[in-house]
Coordinates of C-alpha atoms in Angstrom, one line a residue:
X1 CA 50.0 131.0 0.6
X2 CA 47.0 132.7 -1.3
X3 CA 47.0 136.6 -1.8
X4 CA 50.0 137.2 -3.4
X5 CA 48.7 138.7 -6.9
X6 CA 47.0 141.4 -7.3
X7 CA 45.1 142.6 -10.2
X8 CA 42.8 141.4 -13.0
X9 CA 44.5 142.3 -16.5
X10 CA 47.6 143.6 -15.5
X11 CA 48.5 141.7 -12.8
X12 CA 51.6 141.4 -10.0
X13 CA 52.8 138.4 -8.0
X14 CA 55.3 139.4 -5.3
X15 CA 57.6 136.7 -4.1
X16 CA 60.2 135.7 -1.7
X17 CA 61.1 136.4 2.1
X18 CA 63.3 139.2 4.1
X19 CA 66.6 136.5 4.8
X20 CA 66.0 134.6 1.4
X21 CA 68.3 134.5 -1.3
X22 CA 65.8 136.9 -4.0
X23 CA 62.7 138.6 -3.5
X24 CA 60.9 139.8 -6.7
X25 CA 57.8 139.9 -8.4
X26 CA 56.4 138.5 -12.1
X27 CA 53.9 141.0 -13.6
X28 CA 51.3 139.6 -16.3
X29 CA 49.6 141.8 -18.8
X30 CA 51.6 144.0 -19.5
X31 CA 51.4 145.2 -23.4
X32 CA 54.0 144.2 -26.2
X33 CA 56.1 147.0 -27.4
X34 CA 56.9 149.2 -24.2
X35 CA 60.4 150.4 -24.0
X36 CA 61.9 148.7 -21.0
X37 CA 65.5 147.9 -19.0
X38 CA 66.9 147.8 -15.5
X39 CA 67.3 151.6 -15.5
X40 CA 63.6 152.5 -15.3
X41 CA 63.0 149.9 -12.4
X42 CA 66.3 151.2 -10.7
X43 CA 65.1 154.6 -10.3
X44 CA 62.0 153.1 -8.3
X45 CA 63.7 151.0 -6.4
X46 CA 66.8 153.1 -5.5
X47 CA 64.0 155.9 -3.7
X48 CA 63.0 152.9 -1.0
X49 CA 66.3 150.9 -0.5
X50 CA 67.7 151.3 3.3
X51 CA 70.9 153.0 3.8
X52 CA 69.8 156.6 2.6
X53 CA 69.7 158.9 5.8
X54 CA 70.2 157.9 10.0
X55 CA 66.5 157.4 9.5
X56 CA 66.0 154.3 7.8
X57 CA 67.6 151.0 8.6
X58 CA 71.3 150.3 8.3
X59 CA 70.9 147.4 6.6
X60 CA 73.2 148.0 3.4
X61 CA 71.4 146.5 0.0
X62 CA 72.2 147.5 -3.0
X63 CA 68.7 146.5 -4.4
X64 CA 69.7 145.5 -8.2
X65 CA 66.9 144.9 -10.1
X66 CA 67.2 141.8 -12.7
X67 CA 64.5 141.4 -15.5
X68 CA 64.9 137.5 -15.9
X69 CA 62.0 137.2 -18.6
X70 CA 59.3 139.4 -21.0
X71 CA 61.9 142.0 -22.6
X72 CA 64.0 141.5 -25.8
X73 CA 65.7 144.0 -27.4
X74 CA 64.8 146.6 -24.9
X75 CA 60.8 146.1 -25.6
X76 CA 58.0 144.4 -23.6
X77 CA 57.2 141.3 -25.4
X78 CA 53.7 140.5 -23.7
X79 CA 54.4 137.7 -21.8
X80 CA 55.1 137.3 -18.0
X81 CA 58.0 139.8 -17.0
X82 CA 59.7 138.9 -14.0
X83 CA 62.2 140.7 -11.8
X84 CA 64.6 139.6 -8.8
X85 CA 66.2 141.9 -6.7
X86 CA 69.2 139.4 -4.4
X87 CA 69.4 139.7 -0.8
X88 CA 73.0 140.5 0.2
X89 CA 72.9 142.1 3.7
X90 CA 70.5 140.1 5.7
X91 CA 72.0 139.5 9.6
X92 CA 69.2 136.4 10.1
X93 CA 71.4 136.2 13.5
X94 CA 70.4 139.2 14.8
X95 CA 66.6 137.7 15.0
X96 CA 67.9 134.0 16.9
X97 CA 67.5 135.0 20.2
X98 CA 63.5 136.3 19.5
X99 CA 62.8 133.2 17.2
X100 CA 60.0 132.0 19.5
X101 CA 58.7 135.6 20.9
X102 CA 55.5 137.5 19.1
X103 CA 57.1 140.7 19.0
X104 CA 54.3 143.7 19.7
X105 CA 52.5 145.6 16.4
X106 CA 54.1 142.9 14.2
X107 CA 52.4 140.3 12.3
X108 CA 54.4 137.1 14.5
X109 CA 51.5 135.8 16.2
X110 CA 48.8 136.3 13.7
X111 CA 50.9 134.4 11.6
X112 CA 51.7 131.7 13.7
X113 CA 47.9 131.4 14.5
X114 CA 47.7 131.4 11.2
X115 CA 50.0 128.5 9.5
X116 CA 51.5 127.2 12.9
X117 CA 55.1 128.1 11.3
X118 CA 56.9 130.7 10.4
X119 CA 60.2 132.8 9.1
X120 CA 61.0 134.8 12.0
X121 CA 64.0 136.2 10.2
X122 CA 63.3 140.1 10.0
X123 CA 60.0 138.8 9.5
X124 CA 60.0 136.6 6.7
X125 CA 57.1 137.1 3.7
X126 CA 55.6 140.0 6.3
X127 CA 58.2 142.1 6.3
X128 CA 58.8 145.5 4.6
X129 CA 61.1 144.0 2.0
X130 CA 58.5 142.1 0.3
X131 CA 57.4 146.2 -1.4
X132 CA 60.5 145.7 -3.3
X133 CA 58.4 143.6 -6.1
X134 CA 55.6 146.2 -5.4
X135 CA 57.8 149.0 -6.4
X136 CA 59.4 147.4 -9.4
X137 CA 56.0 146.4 -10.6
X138 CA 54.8 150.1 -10.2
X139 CA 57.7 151.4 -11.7
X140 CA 56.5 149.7 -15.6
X141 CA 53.0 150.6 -14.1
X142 CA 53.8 154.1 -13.8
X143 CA 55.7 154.2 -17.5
X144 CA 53.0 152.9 -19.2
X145 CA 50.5 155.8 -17.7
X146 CA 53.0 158.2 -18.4
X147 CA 53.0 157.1 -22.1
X148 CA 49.2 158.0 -21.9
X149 CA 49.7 160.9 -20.1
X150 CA 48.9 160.3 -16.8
X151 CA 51.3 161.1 -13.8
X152 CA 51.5 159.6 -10.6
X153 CA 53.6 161.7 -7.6
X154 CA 53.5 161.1 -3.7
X155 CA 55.3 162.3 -0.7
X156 CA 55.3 163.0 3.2
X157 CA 52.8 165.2 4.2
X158 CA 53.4 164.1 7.8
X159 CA 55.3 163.0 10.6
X160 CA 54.0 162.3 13.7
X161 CA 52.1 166.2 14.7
X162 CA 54.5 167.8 12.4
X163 CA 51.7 168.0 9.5
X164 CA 52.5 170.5 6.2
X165 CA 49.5 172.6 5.2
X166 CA 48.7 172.1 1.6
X167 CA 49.4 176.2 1.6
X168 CA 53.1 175.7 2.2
X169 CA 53.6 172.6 0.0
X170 CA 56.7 173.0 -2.5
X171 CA 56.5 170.4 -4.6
X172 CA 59.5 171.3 -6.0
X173 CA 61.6 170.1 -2.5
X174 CA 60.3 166.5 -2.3
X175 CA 63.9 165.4 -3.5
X176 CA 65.7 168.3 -1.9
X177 CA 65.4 166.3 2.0
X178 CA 65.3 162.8 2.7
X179 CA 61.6 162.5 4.1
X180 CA 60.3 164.0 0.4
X181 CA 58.6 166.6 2.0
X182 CA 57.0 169.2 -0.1
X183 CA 58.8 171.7 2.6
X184 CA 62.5 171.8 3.3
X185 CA 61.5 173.8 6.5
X186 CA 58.8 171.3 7.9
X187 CA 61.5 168.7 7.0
X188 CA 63.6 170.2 9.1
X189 CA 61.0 170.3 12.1
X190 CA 60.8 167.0 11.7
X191 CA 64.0 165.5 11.4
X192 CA 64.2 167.0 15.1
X193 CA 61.2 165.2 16.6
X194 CA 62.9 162.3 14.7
X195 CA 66.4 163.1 16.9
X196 CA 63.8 162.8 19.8
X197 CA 62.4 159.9 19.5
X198 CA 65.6 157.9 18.0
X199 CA 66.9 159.3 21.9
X200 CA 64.4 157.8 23.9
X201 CA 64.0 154.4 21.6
X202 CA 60.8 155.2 20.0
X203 CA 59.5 155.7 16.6
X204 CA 57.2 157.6 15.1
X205 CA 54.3 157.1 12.5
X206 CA 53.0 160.1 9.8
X207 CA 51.0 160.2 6.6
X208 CA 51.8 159.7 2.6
X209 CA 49.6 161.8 0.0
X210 CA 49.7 160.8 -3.4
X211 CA 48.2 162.4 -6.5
X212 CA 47.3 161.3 -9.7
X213 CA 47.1 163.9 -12.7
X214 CA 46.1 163.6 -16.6
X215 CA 43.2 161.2 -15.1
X216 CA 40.4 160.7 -18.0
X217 CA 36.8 160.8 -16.0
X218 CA 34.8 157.4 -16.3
X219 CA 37.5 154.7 -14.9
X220 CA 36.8 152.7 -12.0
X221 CA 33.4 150.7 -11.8
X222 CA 29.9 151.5 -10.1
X223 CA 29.3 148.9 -8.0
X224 CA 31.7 146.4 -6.8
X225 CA 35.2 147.3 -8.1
X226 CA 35.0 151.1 -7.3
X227 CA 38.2 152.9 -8.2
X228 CA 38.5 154.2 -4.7
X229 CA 37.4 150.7 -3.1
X230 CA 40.5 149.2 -5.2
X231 CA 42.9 151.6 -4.5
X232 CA 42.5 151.6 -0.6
X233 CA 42.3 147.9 -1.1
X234 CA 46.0 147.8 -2.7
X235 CA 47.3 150.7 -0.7
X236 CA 45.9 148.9 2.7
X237 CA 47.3 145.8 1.9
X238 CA 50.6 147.7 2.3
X239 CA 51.8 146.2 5.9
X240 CA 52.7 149.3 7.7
X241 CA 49.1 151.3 6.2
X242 CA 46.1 151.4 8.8
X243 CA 43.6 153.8 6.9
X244 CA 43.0 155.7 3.4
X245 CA 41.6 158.8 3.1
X246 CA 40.1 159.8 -0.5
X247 CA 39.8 163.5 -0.6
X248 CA 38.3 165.5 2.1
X249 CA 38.3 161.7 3.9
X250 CA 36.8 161.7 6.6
X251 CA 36.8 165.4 7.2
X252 CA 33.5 164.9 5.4
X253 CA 31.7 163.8 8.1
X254 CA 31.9 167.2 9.6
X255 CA 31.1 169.3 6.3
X256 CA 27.5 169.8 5.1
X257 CA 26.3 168.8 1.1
X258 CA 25.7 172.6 0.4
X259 CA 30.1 172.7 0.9
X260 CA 31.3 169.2 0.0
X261 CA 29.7 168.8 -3.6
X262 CA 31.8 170.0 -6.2
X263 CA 30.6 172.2 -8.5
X264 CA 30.5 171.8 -12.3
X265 CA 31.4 174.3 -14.6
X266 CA 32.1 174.6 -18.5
X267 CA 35.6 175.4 -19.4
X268 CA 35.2 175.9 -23.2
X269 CA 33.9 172.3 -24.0
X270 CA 35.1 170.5 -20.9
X271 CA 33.4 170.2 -17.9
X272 CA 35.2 170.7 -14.8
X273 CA 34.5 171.4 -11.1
X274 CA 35.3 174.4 -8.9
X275 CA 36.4 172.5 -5.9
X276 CA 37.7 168.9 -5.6
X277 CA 36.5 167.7 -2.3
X278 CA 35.6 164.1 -3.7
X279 CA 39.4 164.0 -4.6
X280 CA 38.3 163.3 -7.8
X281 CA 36.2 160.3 -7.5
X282 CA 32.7 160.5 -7.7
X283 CA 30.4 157.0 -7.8
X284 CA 33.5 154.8 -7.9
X285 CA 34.7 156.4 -10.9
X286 CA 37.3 159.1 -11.7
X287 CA 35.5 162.5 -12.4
X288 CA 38.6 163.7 -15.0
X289 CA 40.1 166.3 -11.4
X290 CA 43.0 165.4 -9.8
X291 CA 42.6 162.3 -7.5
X292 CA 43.7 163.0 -4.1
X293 CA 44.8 159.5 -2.0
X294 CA 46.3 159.8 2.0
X295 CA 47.7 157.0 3.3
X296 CA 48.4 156.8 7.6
X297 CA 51.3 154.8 8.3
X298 CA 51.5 153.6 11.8
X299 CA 54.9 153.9 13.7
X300 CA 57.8 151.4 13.5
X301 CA 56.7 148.3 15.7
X302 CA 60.5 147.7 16.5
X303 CA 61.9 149.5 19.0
X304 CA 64.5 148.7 21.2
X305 CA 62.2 150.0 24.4
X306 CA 60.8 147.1 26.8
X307 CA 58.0 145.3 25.7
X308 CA 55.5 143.6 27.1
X309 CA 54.5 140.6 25.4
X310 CA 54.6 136.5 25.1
X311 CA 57.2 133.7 24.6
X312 CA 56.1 130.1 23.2
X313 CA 58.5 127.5 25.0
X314 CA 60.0 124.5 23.4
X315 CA 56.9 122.8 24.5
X316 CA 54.7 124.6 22.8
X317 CA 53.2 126.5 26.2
X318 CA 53.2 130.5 26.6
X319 CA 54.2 132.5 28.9
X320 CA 54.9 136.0 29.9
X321 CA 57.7 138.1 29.1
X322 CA 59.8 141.1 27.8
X323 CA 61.4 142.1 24.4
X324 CA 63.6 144.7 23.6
X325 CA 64.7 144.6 20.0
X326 CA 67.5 144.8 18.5
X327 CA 68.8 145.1 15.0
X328 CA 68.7 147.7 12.3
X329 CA 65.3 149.3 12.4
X330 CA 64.0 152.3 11.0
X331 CA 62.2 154.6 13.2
X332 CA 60.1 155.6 10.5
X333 CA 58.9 154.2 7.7
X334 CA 57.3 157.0 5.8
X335 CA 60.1 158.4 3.5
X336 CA 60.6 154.5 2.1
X337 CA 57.2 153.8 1.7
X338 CA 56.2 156.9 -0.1
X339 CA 57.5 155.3 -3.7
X340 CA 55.4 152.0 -2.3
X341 CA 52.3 153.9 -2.1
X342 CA 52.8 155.4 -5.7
X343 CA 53.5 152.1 -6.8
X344 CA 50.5 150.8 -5.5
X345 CA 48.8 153.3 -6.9
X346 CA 49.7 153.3 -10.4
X347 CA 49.0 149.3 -10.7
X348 CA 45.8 149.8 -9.6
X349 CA 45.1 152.3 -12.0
X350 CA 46.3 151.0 -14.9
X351 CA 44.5 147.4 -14.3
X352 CA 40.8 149.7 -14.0
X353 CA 42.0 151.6 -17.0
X354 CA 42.9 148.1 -19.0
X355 CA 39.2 147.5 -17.9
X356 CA 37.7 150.4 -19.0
X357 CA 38.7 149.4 -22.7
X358 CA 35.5 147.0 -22.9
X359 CA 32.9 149.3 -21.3
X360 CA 31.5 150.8 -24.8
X361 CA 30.6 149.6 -28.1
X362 CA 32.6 152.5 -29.9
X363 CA 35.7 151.7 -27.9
X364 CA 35.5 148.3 -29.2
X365 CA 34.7 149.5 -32.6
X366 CA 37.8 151.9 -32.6
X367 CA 40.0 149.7 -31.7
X368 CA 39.3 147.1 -34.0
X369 CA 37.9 148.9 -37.1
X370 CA 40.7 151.9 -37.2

């Protein structure tokens, strides 16, 4: 299978399936010398893991993280770091009786179309599980831009209609509910409409925002590898993601130049802007604002309604019929795949930044004659 590393100079590889023994990833690139142990992946992984509210699956994994290789002595050594997470709770019984059914808004029949085999055990390399080495990889993504002073921090803005207006956001609540919402109130409001459709055996989709601060302007490139092309590249290869927005999105479509350029200004001897509708990206590089990513996650495909859809028979012919799932299933996955976004994020970031080291002359000269 190609497609499973992402990255040029710091790169990840996820691995492993759902029902396997391990899933992990093996991250390349990363520098010698950063402080690192099980603790700082832990407290990435322990914000995705199922288990934590009646909203996300009931599946019970402890989600351990294990560095296996590239630390000694509690530092980075600069060569391959890789890190296994074991499966402990997987029920591959539970998915038996739909082994040869393509169950709707999952990734079964494309796959099968595909490779003409697959794992149809909580869906195998496709299935939500495989983040885990996404998140562990972001979380010594996200350290290193901390140690240069850059932050990365997302959350719910939205589930289903219940949307938060950036007015009302209190960042300071994310952790207070269990969707991280930036509003305990519009938490609340939607932990109902969550009640409602857990009653009538439906799910419900909503959206992730995710901002990055301390950003120095000039990262990202002008033509092919834009920063905002690779980061709704990485966030979009997330399974459940169907669009990105970058800033005003496309809410620009309906504005007018005079309103959606940002204005520069001199504050002191740095320039700024007054507004931040390019979500600060401008050209495919970052313009030194905040950037401003939204992710739309589309609702759980696996519901225990009826479904209409098709069955391949032991002969290999198709024919019509019904599904209803069973299993342990979230009925959203926004609050779990907020950390996955950020992850996403940060990697992406820090590889464009890792690239941005060989752009100028004086860089090169600073670094090797200081």
């Amino acid at each position: 299978m190609a497609g499973s590393t992402l990255g040029d100079l710091f790169t990840i590889t996820t691995w492993g399936e759902s029902h396997g023994a391990a899933i992990g990833v093996v991250i390349d690139g990363c520098p010698a010398g950063l402080s690192l142990d099980e603790t700082d992946i832990q407290i990435f992984l322990d914000r995705r893991k199922p288990g934590q509210s009646r909203f996300t699956t009931a599946r019970k994994e402890a989600d351990q993280a294990r560095i296996l290789s590239g630390v000694f002595e509690g530092k980075t050594t600069g060569t391959p770091i890789s890190i296994m997470i074991e499966n402990t709770d997987h029920h591959s019984a539970d998915y038996s009786a739909i082994k040869d059914v393509y169950r709707p808004g999952h990734a079964d029949y494309t796959f099968d179309a595909k490779y003409g085999f697959r794992d149809y055990r909580g869906g195998g390399r496709s299935s939500g599980r495989e983040t885990i080495g996404r998140v562990a990889a972001g979380s010594v993504a996200a350290k290193i831009l901390k140690e240069l002073g850059i932050s990365v921090h997302a959350y719910t803005r939205s589930i289903g209609k219940i949307v938060i207006p950036e007015s009302e956001y209190h960042y300071s609540e994310i952790e207070e509910n269990k969707l991280y919402m930036p509003n305990n109130e519009y938490a609340q409001k939607a932990s109902a409409y969550l009640d409602e459709c857990i009653h009538s055996q439906d799910s419900s989709g909503g959206t992730i925002e995710c901002i990055v601060t301390g950003m120095p302007a000039g990262i990202g490139e002008p033509v092919f590898h834009k920063l905002d092309a690779a980061l709704a590249g990485a966030i979009m290869s997330v399974g459940a993601v169907k669009g990105v927005e970058i800033g005003d999105g496309f809410l620009a479509s309906l504005s007018k130049g005079s309103k959606n350029n940002d204005p520069f200004y001199m504050n002191g001897t740095t320039i700024e802007k007054a507004s931040n509708h390019s979500g600060g990206i401008l050209g495919g590089m970052s313009d030194g604002s905040k950037i401003v990513i939204r992710a739309a996650i589309k609702p759980t495909p696996s519901i225990s309604q009826g479904q209409e859809t098709v069955k391949k028979s032991d002969t290999s012919s198709l024919e019509n019929t019904t599904i209803s799932i069973k299993g342990r299933h979230d009925p959203v996955i926004v609050p779990r795949a907020v950390v996955v976004i950020e992850a996403m994020t940060a990697v992406t970031i820090l590889d464009l930044i890792m690239h941005n080291m060989t752009s100028r002359m004086d860089s090169l000269i600073k670094f090797y004659q200081c």
